Coordinates of C-alpha atoms and ligand atoms in Angstrom, one line a residue:
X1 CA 182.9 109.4 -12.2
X2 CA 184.8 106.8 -14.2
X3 CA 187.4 104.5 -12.2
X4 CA 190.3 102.7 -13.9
X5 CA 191.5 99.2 -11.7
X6 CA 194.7 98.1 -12.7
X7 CA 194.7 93.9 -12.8
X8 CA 197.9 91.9 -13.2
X9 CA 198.2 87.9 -13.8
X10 CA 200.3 86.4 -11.2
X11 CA 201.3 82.7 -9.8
X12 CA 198.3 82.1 -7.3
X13 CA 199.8 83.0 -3.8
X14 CA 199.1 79.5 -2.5
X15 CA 201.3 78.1 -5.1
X16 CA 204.8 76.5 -4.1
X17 CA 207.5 78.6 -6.3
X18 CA 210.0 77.0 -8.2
X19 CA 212.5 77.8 -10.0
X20 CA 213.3 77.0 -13.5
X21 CA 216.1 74.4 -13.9
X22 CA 218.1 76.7 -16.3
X23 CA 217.5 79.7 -13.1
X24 CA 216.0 81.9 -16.0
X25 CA 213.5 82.7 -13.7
X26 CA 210.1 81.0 -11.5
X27 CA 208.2 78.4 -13.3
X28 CA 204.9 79.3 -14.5
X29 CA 203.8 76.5 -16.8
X30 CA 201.0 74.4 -15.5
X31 CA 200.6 76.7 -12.1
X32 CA 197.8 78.1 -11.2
X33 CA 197.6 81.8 -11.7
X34 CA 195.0 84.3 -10.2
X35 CA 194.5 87.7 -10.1
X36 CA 197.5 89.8 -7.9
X37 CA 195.6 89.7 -4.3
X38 CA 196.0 93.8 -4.0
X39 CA 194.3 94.4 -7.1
X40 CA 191.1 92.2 -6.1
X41 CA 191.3 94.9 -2.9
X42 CA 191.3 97.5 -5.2
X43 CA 188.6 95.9 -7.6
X44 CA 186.3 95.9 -4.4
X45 CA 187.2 99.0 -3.9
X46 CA 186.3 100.2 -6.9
X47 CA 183.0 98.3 -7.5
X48 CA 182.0 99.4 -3.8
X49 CA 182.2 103.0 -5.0
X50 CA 179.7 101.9 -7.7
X51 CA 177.4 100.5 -5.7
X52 CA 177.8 103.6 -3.9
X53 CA 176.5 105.9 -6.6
X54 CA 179.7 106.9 -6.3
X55 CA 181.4 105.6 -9.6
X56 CA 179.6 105.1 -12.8
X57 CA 181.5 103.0 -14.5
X58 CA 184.6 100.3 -13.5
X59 CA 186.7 99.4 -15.9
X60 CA 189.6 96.6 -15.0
X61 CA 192.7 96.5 -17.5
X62 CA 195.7 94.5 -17.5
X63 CA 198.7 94.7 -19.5
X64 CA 199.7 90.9 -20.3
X65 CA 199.7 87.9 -22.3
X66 CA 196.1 86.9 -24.0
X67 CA 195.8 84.4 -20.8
X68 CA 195.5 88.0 -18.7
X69 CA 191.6 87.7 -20.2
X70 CA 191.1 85.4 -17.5
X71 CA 192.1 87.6 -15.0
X72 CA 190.1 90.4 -16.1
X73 CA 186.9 87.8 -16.5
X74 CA 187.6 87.7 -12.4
X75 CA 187.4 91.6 -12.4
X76 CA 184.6 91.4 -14.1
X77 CA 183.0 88.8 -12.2
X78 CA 183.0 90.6 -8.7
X79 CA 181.5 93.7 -10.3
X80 CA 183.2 95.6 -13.3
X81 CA 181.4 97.0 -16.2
X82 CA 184.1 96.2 -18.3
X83 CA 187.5 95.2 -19.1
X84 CA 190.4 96.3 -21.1
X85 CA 193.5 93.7 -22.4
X86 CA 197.0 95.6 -23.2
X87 CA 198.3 92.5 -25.0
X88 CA 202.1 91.5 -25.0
X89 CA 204.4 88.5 -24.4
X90 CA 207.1 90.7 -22.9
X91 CA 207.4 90.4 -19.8
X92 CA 206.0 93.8 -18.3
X93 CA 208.2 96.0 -15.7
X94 CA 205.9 98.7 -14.1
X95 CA 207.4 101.6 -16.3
X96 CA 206.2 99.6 -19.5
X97 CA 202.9 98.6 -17.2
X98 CA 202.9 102.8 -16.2
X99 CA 203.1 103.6 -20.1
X100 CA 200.3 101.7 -20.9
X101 CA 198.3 103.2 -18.3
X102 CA 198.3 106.2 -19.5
X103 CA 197.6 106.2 -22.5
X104 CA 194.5 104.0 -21.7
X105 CA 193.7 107.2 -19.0
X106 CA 194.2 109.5 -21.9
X107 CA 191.2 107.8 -23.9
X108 CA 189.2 106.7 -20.8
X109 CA 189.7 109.6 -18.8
X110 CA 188.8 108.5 -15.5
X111 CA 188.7 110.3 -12.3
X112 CA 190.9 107.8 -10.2
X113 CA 192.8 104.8 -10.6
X114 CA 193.4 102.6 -8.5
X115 CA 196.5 99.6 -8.5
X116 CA 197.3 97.0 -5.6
X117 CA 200.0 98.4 -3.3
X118 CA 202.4 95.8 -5.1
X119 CA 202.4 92.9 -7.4
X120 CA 203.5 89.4 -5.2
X121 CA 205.4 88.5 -8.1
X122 CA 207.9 91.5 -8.7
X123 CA 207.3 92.9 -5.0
X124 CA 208.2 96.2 -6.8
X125 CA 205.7 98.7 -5.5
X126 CA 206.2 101.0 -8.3
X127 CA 203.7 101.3 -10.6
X128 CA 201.1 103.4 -9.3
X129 CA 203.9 106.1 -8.7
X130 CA 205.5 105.8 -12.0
X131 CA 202.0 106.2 -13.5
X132 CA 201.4 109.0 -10.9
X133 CA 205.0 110.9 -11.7
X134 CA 203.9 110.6 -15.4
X135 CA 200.6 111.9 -15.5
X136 CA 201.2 114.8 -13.2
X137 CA 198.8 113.2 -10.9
X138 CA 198.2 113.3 -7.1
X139 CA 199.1 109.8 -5.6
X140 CA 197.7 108.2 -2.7
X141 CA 199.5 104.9 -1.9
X142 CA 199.0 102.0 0.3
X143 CA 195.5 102.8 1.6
X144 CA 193.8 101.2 4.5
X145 CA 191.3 103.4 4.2
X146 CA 189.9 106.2 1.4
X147 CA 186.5 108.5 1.5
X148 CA 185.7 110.4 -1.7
X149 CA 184.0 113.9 -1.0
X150 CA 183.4 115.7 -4.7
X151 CA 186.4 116.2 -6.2
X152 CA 188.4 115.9 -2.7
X153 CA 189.7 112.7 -1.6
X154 CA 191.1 111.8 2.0
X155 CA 193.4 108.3 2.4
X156 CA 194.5 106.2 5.4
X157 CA 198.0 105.2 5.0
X158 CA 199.3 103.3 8.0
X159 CA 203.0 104.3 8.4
X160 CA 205.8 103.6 11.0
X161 CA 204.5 106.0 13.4
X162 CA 200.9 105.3 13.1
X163 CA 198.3 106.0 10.8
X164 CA 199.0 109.4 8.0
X165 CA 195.7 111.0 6.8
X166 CA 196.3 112.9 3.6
X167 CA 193.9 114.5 1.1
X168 CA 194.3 114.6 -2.3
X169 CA 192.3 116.5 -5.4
X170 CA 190.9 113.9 -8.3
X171 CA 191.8 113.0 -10.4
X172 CA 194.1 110.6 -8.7
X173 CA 196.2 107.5 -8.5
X174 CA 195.6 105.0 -5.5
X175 CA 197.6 102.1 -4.5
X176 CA 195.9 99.8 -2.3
X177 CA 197.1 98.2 0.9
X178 CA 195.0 94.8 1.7
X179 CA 193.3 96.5 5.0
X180 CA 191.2 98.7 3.0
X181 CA 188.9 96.1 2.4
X182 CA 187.7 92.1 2.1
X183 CA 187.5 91.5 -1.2
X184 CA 183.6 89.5 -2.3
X185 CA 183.7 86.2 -3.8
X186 CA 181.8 85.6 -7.3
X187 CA 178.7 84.1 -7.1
X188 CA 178.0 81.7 -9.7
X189 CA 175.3 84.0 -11.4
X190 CA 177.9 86.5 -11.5
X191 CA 180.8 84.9 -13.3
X192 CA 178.4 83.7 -15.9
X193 CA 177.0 87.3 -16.8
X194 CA 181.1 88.4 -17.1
X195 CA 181.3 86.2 -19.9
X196 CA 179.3 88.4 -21.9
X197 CA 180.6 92.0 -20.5
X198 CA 182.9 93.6 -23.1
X199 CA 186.7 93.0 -23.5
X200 CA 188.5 95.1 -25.8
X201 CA 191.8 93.8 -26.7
X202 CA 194.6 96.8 -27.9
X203 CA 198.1 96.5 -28.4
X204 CA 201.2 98.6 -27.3
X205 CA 202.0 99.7 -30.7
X206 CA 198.1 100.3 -31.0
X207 CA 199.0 103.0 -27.8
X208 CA 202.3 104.3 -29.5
X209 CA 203.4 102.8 -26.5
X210 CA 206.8 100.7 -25.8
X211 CA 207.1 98.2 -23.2
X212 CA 209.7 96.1 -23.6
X213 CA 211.8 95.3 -20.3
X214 CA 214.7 97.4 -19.4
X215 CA 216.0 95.2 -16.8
X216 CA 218.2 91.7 -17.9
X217 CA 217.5 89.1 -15.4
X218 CA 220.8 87.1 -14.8
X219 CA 219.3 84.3 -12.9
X220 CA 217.0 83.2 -10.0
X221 CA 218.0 81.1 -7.0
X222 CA 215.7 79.8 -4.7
X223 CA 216.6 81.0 -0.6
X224 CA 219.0 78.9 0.7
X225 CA 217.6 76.0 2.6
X226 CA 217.4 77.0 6.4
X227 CA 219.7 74.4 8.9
X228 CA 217.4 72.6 11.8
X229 CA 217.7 74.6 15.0
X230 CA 219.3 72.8 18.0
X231 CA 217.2 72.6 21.8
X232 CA 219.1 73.7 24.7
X233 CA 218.9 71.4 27.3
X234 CA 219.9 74.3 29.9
X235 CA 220.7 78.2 30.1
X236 CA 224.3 76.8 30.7
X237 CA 224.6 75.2 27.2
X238 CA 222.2 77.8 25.7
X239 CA 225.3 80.7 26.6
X240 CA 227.7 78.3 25.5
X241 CA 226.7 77.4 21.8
X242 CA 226.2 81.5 21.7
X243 CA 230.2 81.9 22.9
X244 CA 231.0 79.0 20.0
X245 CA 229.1 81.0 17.1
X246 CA 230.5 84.4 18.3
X247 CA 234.0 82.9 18.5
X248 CA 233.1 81.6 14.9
X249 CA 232.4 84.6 13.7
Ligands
AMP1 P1 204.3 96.6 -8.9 O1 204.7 98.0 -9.1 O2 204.8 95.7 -10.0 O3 204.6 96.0 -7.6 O4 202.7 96.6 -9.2 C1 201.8 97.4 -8.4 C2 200.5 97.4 -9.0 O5 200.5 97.9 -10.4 C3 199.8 96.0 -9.1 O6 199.2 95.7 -7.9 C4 198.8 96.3 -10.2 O7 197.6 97.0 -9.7 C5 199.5 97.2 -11.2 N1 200.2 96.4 -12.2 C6 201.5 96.0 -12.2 N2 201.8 95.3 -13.3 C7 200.6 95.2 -14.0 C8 200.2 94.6 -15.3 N3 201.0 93.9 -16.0 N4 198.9 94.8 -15.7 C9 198.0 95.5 -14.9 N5 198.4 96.1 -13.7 C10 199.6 95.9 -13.3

């Protein structure tokens, strides 16, 4: 059984964002940039089913600029056989990211695919049903937990009320939450032997494929700053800085 992992670029979630001075959008040149945390839970995934005799082959792709090779060097570092690079300069919404998948399933054709939940940089949580929705697919998202049995497939999804079991038929799409598992750092040995695994680079017109953005971002403000909080010295003065703000209000 072939799995597809879906890898995207993103500013390293230890970075502090800021915003462009002309609020175009968040600055990204000279930060550092790692692989979306969600999709190194679902590279794990993935690379565990391998070493399960599950999966025979991994194959990480990303649909990004030609810096994305890194990310897919990390992929393939903690255990992929191989890595695919959609490469544009546009940058990609999840319906554009969705297209791309597909037509990289329709020459792959894996069994299962599986995304990060969401990407920390859009926080859209949208691709892996797009993808789903277009392929005519089963979708399993947010795992915490998945078991393959032949060609069934049961997922933990933990929901308001507690935790939904669902079962789906492969092939399928999965979106993974960051329970499901603790993603392995690469050893030394091992990000030395992705140099040499294989990275085909394709474009979108390659595909017949268009993912331009469909969305015109106006601008982007940072949060408004947060005023100090005040200490009560007593319940007394406590209930009345509460009657001053509700009077304000
Ligand atoms: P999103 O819908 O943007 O929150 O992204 C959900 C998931 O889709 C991510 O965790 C990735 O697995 C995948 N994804 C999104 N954008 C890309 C991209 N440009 N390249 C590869 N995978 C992506």
């Amino acid at each position: 059984m072939k799995v597809l992992v879906a890898v995207k670029r993103v500013v390293d979630f230890n970075v502090n964002i800021r915003i462009k001075s002309d609020l175009s959008g968040v600055e990204t040149a000279n930060v550092k940039m790692s692989i979306n945390p969600f999709d190194e839970v679902a590279v794990e995934q993935a690379v565990r089913l391998k070493e399960q005799d599950v999966a025979t082959e991994v194959v990480a792709v990303s649909v990004g600029p030609e810096k994305a090779q890194e990310t897919l060097r990390t992929a393939l570092a903690m255990g992929a056989d191989r890595a695919i690079l959609v490469q544009t300069d546009v940058t990609t919404e999840p319906l554009g990211v969705a297209k791309a998948l597909k037509a990289l399933i329709a020459r792959e054709e894996p069994a299962l695919i599986l995304l990060g939940k969401q990407a920390i940089d859009d926080d859209c949580n949208q691709t892996g049903q797009m993808l789903a929705g277009l392929l005519g697919w089963p979708q399993a998202t947010s795992a915490s937990s998945l078991t393959l049995d032949g060609t069934r497939m049961t997922a933990a999804r933990e929901v308001d009320a507690g935790i939904q079991r669902i079962e789906v038929g492969l092939p399928a799409v999965v979106t993974v939450d960051l329970r499901l598992n603790d993603p392995r750092h690469a050893s030394l040995p091992n990000i030395m032997k992705s140099k040499k695994k294989p990275l085909d680079i394709l474009t979108p017109e390659a595909l017949g494929i268009d993912v331009s953005p469909r969305t015109v971002t106006m601008e982007v403000r940072s949060p408004t700053e947060r005023t100090a909080g005040k200490k009560a010295a007593s319940l007394d003065e406590l209930a009345h800085e509460i009657q001053v703000i509700m009077e304000g209000q």
